[in-house]
mmCIF file of C-alpha atoms in Angstrom:
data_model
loop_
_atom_site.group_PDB
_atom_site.id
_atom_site.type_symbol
_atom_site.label_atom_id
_atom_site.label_comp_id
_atom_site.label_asym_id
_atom_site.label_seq_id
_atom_site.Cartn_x
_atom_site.Cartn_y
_atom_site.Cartn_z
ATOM 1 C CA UNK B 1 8.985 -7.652 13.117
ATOM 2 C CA UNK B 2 8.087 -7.857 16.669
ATOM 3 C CA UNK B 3 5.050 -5.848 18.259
ATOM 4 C CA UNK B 4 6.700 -3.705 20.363
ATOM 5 C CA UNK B 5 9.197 -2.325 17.492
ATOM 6 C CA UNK B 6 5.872 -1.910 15.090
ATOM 7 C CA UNK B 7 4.268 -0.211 18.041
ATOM 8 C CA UNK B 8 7.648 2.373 18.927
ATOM 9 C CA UNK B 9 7.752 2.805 15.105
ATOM 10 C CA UNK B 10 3.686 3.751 14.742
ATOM 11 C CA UNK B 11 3.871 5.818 18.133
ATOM 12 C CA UNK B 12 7.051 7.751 16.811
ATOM 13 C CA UNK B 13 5.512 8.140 13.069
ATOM 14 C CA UNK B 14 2.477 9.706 14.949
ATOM 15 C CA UNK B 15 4.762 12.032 17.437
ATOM 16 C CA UNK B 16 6.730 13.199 14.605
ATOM 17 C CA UNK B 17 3.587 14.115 12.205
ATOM 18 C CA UNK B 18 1.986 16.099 14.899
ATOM 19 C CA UNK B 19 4.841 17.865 15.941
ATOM 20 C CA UNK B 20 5.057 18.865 12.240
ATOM 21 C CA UNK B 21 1.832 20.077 11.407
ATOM 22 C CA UNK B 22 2.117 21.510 15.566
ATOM 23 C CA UNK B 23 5.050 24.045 14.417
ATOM 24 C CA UNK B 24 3.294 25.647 11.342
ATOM 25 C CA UNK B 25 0.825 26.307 13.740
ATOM 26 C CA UNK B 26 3.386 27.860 16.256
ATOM 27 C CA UNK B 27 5.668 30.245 14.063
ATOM 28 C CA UNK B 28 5.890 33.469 15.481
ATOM 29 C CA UNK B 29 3.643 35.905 13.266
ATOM 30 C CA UNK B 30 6.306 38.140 13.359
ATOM 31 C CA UNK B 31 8.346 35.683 11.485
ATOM 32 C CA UNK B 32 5.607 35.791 8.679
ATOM 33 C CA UNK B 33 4.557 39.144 8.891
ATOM 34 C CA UNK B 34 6.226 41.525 6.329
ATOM 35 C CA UNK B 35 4.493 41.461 2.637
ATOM 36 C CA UNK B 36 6.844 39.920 1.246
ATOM 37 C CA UNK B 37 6.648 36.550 3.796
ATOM 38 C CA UNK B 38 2.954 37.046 4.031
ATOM 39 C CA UNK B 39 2.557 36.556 0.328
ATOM 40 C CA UNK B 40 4.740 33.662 -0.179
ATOM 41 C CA UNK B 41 2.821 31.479 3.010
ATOM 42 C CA UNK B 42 -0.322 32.875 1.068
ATOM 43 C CA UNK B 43 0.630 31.283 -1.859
ATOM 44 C CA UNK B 44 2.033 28.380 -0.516
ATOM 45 C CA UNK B 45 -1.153 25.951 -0.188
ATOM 46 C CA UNK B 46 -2.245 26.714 -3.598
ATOM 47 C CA UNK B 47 1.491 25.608 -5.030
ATOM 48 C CA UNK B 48 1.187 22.635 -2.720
ATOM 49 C CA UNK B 49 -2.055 21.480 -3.773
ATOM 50 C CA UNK B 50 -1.005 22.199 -7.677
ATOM 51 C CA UNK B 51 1.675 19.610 -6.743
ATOM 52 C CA UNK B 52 -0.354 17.271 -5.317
ATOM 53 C CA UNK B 53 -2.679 17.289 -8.090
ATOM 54 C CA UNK B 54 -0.025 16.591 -10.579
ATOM 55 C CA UNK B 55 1.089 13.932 -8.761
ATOM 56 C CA UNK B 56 -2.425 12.113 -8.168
ATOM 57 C CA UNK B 57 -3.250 12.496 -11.611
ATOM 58 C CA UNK B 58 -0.283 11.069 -13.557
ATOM 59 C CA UNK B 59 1.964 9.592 -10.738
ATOM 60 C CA UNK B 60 2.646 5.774 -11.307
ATOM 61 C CA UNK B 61 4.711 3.334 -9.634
ATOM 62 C CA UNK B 62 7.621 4.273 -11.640
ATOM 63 C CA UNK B 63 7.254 7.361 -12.967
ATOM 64 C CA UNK B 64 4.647 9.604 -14.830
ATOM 65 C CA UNK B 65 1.459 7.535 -16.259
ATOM 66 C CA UNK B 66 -1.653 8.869 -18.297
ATOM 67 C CA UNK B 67 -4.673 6.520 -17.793
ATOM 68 C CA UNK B 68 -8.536 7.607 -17.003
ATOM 69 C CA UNK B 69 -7.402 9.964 -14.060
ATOM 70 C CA UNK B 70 -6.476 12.125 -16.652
ATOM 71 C CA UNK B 71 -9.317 12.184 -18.424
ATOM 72 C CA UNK B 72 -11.435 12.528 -15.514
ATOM 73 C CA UNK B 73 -9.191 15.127 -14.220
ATOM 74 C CA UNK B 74 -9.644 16.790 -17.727
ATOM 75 C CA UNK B 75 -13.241 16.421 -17.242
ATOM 76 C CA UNK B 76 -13.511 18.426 -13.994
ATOM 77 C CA UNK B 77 -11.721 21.058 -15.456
ATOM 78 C CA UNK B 78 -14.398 21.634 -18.159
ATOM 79 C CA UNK B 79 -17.418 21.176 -15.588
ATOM 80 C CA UNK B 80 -15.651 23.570 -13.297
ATOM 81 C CA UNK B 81 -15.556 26.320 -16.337
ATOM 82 C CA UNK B 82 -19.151 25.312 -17.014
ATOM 83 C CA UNK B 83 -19.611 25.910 -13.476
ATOM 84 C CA UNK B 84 -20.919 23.036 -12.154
ATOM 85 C CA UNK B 85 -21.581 22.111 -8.587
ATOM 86 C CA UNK B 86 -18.682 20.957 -6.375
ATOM 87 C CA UNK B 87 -20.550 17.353 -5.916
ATOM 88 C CA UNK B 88 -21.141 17.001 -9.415
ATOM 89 C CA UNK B 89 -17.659 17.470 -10.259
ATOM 90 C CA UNK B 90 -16.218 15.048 -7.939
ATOM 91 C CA UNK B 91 -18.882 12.275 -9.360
ATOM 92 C CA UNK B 92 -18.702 12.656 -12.491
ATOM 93 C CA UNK B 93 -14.841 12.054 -12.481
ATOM 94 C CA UNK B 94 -15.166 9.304 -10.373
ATOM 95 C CA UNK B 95 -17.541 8.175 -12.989
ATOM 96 C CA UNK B 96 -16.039 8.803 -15.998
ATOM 97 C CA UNK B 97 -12.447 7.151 -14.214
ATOM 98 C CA UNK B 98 -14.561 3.860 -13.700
ATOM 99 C CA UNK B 99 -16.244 3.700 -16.691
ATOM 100 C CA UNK B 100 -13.389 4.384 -18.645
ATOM 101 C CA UNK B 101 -11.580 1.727 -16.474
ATOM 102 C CA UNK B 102 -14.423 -1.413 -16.976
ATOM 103 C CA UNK B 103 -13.532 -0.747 -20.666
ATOM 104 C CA UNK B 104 -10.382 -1.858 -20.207
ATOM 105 C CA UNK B 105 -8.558 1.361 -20.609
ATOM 106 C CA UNK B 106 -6.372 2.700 -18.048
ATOM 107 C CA UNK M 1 -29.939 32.931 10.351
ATOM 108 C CA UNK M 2 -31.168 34.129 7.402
ATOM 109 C CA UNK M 3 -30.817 37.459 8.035
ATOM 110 C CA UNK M 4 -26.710 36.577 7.830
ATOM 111 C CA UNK M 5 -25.691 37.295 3.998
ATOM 112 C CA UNK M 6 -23.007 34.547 4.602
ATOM 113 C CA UNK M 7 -24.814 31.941 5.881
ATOM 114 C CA UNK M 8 -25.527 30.259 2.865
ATOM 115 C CA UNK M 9 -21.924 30.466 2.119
ATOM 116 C CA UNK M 10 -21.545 29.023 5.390
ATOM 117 C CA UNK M 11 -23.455 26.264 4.813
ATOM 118 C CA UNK M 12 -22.207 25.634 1.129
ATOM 119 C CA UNK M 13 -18.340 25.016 3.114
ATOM 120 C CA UNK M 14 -19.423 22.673 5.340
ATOM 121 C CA UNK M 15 -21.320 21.093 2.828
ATOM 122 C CA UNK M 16 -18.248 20.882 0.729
ATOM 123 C CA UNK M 17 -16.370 19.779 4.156
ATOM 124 C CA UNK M 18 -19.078 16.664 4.472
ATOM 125 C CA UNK M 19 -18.467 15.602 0.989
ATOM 126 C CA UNK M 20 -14.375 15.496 1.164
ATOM 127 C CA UNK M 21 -15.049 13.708 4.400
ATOM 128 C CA UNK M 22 -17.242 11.290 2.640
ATOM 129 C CA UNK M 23 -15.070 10.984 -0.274
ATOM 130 C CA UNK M 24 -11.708 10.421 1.224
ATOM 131 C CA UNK M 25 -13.360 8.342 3.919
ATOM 132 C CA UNK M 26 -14.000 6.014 2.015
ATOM 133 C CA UNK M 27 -10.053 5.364 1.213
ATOM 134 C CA UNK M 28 -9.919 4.208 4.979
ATOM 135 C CA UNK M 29 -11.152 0.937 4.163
ATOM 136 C CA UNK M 30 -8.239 0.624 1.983
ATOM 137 C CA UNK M 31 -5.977 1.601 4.528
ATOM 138 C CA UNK M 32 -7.182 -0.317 7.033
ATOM 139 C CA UNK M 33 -7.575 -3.304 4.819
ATOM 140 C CA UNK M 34 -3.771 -2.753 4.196
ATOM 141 C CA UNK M 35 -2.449 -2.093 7.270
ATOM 142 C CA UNK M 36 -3.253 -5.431 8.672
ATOM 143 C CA UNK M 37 -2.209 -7.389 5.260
ATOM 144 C CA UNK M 38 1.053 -5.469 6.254
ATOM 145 C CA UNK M 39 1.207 -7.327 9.766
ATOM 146 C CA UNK M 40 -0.053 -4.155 12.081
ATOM 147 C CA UNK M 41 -2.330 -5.338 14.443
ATOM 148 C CA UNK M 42 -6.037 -3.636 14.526
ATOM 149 C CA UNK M 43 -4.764 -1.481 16.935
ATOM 150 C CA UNK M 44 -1.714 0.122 15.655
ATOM 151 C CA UNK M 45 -3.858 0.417 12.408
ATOM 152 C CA UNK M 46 -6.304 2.144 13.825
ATOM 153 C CA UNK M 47 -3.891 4.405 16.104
ATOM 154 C CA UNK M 48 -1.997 5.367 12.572
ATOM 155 C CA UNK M 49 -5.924 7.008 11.609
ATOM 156 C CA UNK M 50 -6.635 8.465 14.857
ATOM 157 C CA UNK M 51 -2.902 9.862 16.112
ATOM 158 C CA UNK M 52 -1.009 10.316 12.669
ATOM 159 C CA UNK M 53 -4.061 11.458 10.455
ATOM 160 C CA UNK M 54 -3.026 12.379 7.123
ATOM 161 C CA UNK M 55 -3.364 9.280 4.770
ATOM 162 C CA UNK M 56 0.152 10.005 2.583
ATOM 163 C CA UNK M 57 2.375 9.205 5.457
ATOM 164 C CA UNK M 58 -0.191 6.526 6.542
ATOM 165 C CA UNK M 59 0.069 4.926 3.261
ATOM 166 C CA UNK M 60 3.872 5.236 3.121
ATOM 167 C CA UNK M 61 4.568 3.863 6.357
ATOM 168 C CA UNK M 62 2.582 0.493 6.302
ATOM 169 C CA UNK M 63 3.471 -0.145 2.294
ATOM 170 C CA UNK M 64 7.164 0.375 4.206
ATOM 171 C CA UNK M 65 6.725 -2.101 6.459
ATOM 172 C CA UNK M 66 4.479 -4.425 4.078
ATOM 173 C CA UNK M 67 7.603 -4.353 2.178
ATOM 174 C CA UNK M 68 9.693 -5.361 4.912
ATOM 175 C CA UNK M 69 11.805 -2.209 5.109
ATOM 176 C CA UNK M 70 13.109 -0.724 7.763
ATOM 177 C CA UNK M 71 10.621 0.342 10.778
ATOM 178 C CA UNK M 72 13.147 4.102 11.008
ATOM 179 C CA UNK M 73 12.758 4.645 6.824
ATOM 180 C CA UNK M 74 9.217 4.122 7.346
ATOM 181 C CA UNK M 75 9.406 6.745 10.159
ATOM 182 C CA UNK M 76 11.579 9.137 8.104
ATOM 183 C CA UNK M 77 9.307 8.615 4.948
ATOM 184 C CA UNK M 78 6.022 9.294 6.901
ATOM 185 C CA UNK M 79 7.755 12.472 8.189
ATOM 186 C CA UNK M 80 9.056 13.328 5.056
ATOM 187 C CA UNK M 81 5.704 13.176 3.500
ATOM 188 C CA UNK M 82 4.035 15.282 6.423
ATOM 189 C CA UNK M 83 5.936 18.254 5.994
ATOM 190 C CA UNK M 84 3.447 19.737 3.918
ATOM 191 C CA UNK M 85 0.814 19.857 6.547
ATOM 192 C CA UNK M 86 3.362 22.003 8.779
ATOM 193 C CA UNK M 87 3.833 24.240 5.439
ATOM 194 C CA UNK M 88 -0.009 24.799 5.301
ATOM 195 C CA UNK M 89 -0.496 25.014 8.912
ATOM 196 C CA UNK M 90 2.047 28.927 8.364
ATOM 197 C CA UNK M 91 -1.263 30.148 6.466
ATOM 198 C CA UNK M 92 -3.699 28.419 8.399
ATOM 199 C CA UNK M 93 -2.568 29.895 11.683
ATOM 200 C CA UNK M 94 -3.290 33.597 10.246
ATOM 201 C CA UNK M 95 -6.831 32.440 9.441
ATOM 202 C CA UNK M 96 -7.886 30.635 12.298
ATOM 203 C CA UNK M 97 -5.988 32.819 15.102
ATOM 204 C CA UNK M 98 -6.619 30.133 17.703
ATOM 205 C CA UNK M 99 -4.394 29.246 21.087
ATOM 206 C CA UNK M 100 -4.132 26.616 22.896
ATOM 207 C CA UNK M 101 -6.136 23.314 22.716
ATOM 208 C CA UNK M 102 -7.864 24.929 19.836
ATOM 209 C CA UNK M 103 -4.654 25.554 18.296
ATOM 210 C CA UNK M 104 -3.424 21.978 19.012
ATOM 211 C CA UNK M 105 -7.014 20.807 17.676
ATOM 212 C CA UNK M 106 -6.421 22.546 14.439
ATOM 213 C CA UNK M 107 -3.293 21.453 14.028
ATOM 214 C CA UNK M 108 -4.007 17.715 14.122
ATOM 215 C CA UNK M 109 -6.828 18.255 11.398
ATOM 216 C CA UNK M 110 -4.300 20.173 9.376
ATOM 217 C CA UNK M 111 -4.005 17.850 6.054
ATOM 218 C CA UNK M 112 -4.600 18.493 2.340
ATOM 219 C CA UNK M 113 -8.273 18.231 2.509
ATOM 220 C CA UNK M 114 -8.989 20.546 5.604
ATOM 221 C CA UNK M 115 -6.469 23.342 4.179
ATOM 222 C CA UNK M 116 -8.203 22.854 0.542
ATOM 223 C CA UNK M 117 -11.730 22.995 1.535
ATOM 224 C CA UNK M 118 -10.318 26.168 3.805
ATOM 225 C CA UNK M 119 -8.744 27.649 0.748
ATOM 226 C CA UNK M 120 -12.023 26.781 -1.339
ATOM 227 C CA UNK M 121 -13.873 30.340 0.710
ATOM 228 C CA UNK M 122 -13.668 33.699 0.158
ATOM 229 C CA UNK M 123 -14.551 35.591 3.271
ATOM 230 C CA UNK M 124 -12.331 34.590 6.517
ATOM 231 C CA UNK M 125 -15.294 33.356 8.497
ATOM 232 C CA UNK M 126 -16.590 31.066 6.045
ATOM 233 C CA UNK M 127 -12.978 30.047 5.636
ATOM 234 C CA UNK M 128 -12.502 29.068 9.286
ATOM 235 C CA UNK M 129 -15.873 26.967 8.848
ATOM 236 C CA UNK M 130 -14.253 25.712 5.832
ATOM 237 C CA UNK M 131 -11.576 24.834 7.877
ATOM 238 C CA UNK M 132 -13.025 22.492 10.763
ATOM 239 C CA UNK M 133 -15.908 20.856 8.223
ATOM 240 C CA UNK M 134 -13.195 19.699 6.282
ATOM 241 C CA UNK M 135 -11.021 18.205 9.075
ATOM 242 C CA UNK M 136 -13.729 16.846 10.870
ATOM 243 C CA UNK M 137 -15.251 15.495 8.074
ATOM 244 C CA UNK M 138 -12.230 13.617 6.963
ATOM 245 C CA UNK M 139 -11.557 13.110 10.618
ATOM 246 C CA UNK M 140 -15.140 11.136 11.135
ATOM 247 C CA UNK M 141 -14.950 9.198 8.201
ATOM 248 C CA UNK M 142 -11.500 8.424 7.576
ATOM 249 C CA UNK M 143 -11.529 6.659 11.389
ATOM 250 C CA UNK M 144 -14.763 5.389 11.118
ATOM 251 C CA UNK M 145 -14.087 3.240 7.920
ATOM 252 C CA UNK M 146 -10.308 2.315 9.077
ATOM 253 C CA UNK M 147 -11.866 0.318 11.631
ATOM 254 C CA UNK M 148 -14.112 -1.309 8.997
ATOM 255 C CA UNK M 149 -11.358 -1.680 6.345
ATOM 256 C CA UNK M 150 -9.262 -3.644 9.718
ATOM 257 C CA UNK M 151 -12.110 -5.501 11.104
ATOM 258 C CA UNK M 152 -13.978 -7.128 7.976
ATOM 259 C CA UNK M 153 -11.238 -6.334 5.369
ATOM 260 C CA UNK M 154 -11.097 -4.377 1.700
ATOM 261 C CA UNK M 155 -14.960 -4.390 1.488
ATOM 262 C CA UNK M 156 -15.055 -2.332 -1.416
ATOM 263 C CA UNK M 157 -12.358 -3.716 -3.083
ATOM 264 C CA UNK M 158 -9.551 -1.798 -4.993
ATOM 265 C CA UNK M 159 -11.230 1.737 -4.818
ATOM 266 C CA UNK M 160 -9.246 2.559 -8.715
ATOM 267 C CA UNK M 161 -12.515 0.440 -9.903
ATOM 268 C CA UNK M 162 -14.970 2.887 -8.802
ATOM 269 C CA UNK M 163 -12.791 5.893 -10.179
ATOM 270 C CA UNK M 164 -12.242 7.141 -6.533
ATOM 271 C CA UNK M 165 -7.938 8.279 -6.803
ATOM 272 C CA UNK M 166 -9.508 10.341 -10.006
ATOM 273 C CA UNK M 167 -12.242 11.543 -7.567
ATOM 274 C CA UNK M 168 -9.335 12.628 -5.204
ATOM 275 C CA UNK M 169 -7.543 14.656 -7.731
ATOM 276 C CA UNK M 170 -10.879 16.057 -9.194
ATOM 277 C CA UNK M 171 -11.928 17.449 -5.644
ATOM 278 C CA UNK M 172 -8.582 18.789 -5.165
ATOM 279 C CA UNK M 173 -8.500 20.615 -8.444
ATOM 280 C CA UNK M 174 -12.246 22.002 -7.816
ATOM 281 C CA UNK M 175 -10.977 23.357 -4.095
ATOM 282 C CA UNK M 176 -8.166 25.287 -5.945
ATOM 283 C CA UNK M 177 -10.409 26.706 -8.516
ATOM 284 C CA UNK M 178 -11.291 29.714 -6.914
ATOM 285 C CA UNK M 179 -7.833 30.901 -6.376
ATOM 286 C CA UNK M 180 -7.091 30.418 -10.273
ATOM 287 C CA UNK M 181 -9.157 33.114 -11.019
ATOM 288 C CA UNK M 182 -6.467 35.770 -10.597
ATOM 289 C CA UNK M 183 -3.314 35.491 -12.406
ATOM 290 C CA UNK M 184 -1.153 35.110 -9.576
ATOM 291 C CA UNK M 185 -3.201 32.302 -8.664
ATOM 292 C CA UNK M 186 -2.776 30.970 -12.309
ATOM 293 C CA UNK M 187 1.280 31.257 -12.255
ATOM 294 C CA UNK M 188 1.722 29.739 -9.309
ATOM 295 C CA UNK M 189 -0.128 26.477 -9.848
ATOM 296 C CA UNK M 190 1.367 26.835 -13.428
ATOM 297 C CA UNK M 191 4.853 26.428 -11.990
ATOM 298 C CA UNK M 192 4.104 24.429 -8.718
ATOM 299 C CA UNK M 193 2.689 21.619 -11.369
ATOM 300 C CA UNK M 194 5.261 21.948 -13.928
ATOM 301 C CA UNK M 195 7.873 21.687 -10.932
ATOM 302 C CA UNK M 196 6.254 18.637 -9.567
ATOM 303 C CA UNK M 197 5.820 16.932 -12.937
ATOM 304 C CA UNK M 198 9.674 17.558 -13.499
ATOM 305 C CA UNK M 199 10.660 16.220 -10.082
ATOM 306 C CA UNK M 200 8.338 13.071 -10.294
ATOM 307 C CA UNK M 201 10.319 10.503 -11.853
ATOM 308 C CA UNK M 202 13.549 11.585 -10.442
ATOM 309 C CA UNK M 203 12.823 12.027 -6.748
ATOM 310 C CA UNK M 204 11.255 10.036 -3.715
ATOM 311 C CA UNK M 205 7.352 9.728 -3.268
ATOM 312 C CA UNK M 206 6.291 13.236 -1.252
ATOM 313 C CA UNK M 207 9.419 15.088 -3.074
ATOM 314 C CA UNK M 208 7.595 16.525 -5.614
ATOM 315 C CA UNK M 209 5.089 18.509 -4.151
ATOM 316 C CA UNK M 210 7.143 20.070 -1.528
ATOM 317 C CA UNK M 211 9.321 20.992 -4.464
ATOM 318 C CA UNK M 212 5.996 22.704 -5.744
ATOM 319 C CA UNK M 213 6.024 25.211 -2.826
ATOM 320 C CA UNK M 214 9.264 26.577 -4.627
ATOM 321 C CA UNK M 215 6.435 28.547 -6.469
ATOM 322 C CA UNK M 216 4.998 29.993 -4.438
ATOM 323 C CA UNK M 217 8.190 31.197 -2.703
ATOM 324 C CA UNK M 218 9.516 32.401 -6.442
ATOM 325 C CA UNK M 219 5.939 34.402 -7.424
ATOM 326 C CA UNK M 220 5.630 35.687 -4.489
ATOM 327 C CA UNK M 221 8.983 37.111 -4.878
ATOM 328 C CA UNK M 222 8.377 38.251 -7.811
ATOM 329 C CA UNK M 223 5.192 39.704 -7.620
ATOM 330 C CA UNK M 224 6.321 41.542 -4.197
ATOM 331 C CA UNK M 225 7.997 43.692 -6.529
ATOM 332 C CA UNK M 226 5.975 45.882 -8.509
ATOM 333 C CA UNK M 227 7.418 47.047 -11.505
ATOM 334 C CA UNK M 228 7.732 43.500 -12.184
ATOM 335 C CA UNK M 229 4.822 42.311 -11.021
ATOM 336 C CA UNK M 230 3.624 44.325 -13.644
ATOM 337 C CA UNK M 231 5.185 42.827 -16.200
ATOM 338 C CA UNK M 232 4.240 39.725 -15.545
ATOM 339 C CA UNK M 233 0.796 40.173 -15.411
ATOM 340 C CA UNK M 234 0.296 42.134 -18.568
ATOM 341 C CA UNK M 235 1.576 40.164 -22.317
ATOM 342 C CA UNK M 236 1.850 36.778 -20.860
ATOM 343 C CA UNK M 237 -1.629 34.701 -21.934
ATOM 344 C CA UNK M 238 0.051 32.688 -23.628
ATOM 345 C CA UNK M 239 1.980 31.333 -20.883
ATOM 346 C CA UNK M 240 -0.864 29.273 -19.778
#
């Protein structure tokens, strides 16, 4: 593939991602104002996120896979009830993921 | 200021904000690593990290082009995969209340991390600080070790050994688990990751989690309405 097509390709992949993010930022509030609206675009970043965490913990190649992310997923989860600090969360899953991982398992 | 009851919340989001920087940062040496083994020059890599920003479409569009697809799917996927960020930046508009460069500012740093770390705060303030530690921190970072990741290659190797895509999820989870407390909270991050989990296999990568923001548009529905928004939050522990 020849420069110049890689570089109208990364230019328009950038043009189009701002412009997307640009228009959330744009909507008219009085297209999101009644309670109703207001409470779904409240909700919506916590849904999203849910999704996304489902998907970084158990998405594979080809379809769902359950390997240390899990487990160090499932970790955080306790720590966060025990309420633990924010940093020691994220370590100790990262830990727990690479340990689990130099034992050969997931 | 001391005397400010919220500083030390304050201070405890953009310390939050540093760390997600730090943490997903450190992805960027993957990603630049792998934008050049795809055949993007350093500066196109780097120009993906500064002008694109939000490392799903980044990801998508050079594995796209590693593969040899086709440069418009790689547009459409890295689009595809963005749309989220315009989703978030609906709610993040009402918190920041910003115009004009600000507003075009805030919308560039509007990814996952920046919205999460947002989300993470109670009081609007501390939200908005939230907010730009977040971004920025990601922003910093995330650039910063592109450039390494292109210039001197995958120094850190495949970041699954050192448990950091766990990490990811992990920080993610902890960001949302302030808004689990209440139970609309609960039942909509109930549904959003039984929706997404459902939709995984079958769909495209990015489908599934803007299939989760069916929940939120179907509890906030419901709960709109208050007879039934009674309902569901009395007998239903179980559904948890």
């Amino acid at each position: 593939m020849s420069t110049s097509v890689l570089w109208v390709a990364v230019l328009a992949a950038c043009i189009l991602g701002f412009a997307t993010k640009y228009i959330g930022h744009l909507v008219p509030e009085s297209l999101v104002d009644g309670p109703r609206r207001s409470r779904i675009i409240g909700l919506l970043p916590v849904a999203l996120l849910a999704g996304l965490v489902v998907t970084q913990t158990v998405g594979g190649d080809d379809g769902i896979v359950l390997d240390a992310r899990l487990a160090a997923v499932a970790l955080a989860v306790v720590l966060l009830w025990l309420r633990a600090n924010f940093v020691i969360v994220v370590i100790a899953a990262a830990a727990l993921a690479a340990a689990l991982r130099a034992l050969g398992w997931g | 200021m001391p005397t400010d009851p919220l500083a030390l919340e304050h201070t405890a989001a953009r310390r939050q904000g540093l760390s997600v920087g730090l943490a997903t940062g450190i992805y960027g040496i993957s990603f630049g690593a792998l934008g050049i083994a795809a055949g993007l020059d350093l500066w196109q890599t780097v120009a993906l990290s500064l002008l694109l920003f939000t490392g799903g479409s980044q990801f998508a569009f050079i594995g796209i082009i590693s593969a040899g697809g086709n440069p418009v799917t790689a547009v459409v996927t890295s689009t595809l995969l963005g749309i989220r960020n315009g989703l978030y930046g609906l709610q993040l508009a009402r918190v920041l209340r910003l115009t004009g460069w600000r507003r075009a500012a805030a919308a560039h740093l509007t990814i996952d991390e920046s919205t999460a770390v947002a989300l993470a705060q109670e009081d609007p303030a501390v939200q908005r600080t939230g907010f730009w530690a977040g971004g920025l921190g990601v922003f910093t970072f995330w650039n910063l070790s592109t450039l390494i990741g292109a210039v001197v290659g995958n120094a850190i190797g495949d970041p699954r050994v050192w448990g950091l895509d766990a990490a990811a999820a992990a920080a993610f989870v902890a960001l949302i688990w302030p808004r689990l407390r209440d139970r609309t909270g609960q039942v909509t991050a109930a549904l959003a990751a039984a929706i997404a989990l459902i939709a995984f296999a079958p769909t495209p990568a990015g489908i599934p989690v803007l299939l989760a923001a069916l929940a939120a548009v179907v509890i906030g529905l419901i709960s709109s309405a208050p007879s039934r928004a009674r309902d569901l939050e009395q007998p239903e522990g179980d559904l948890l």
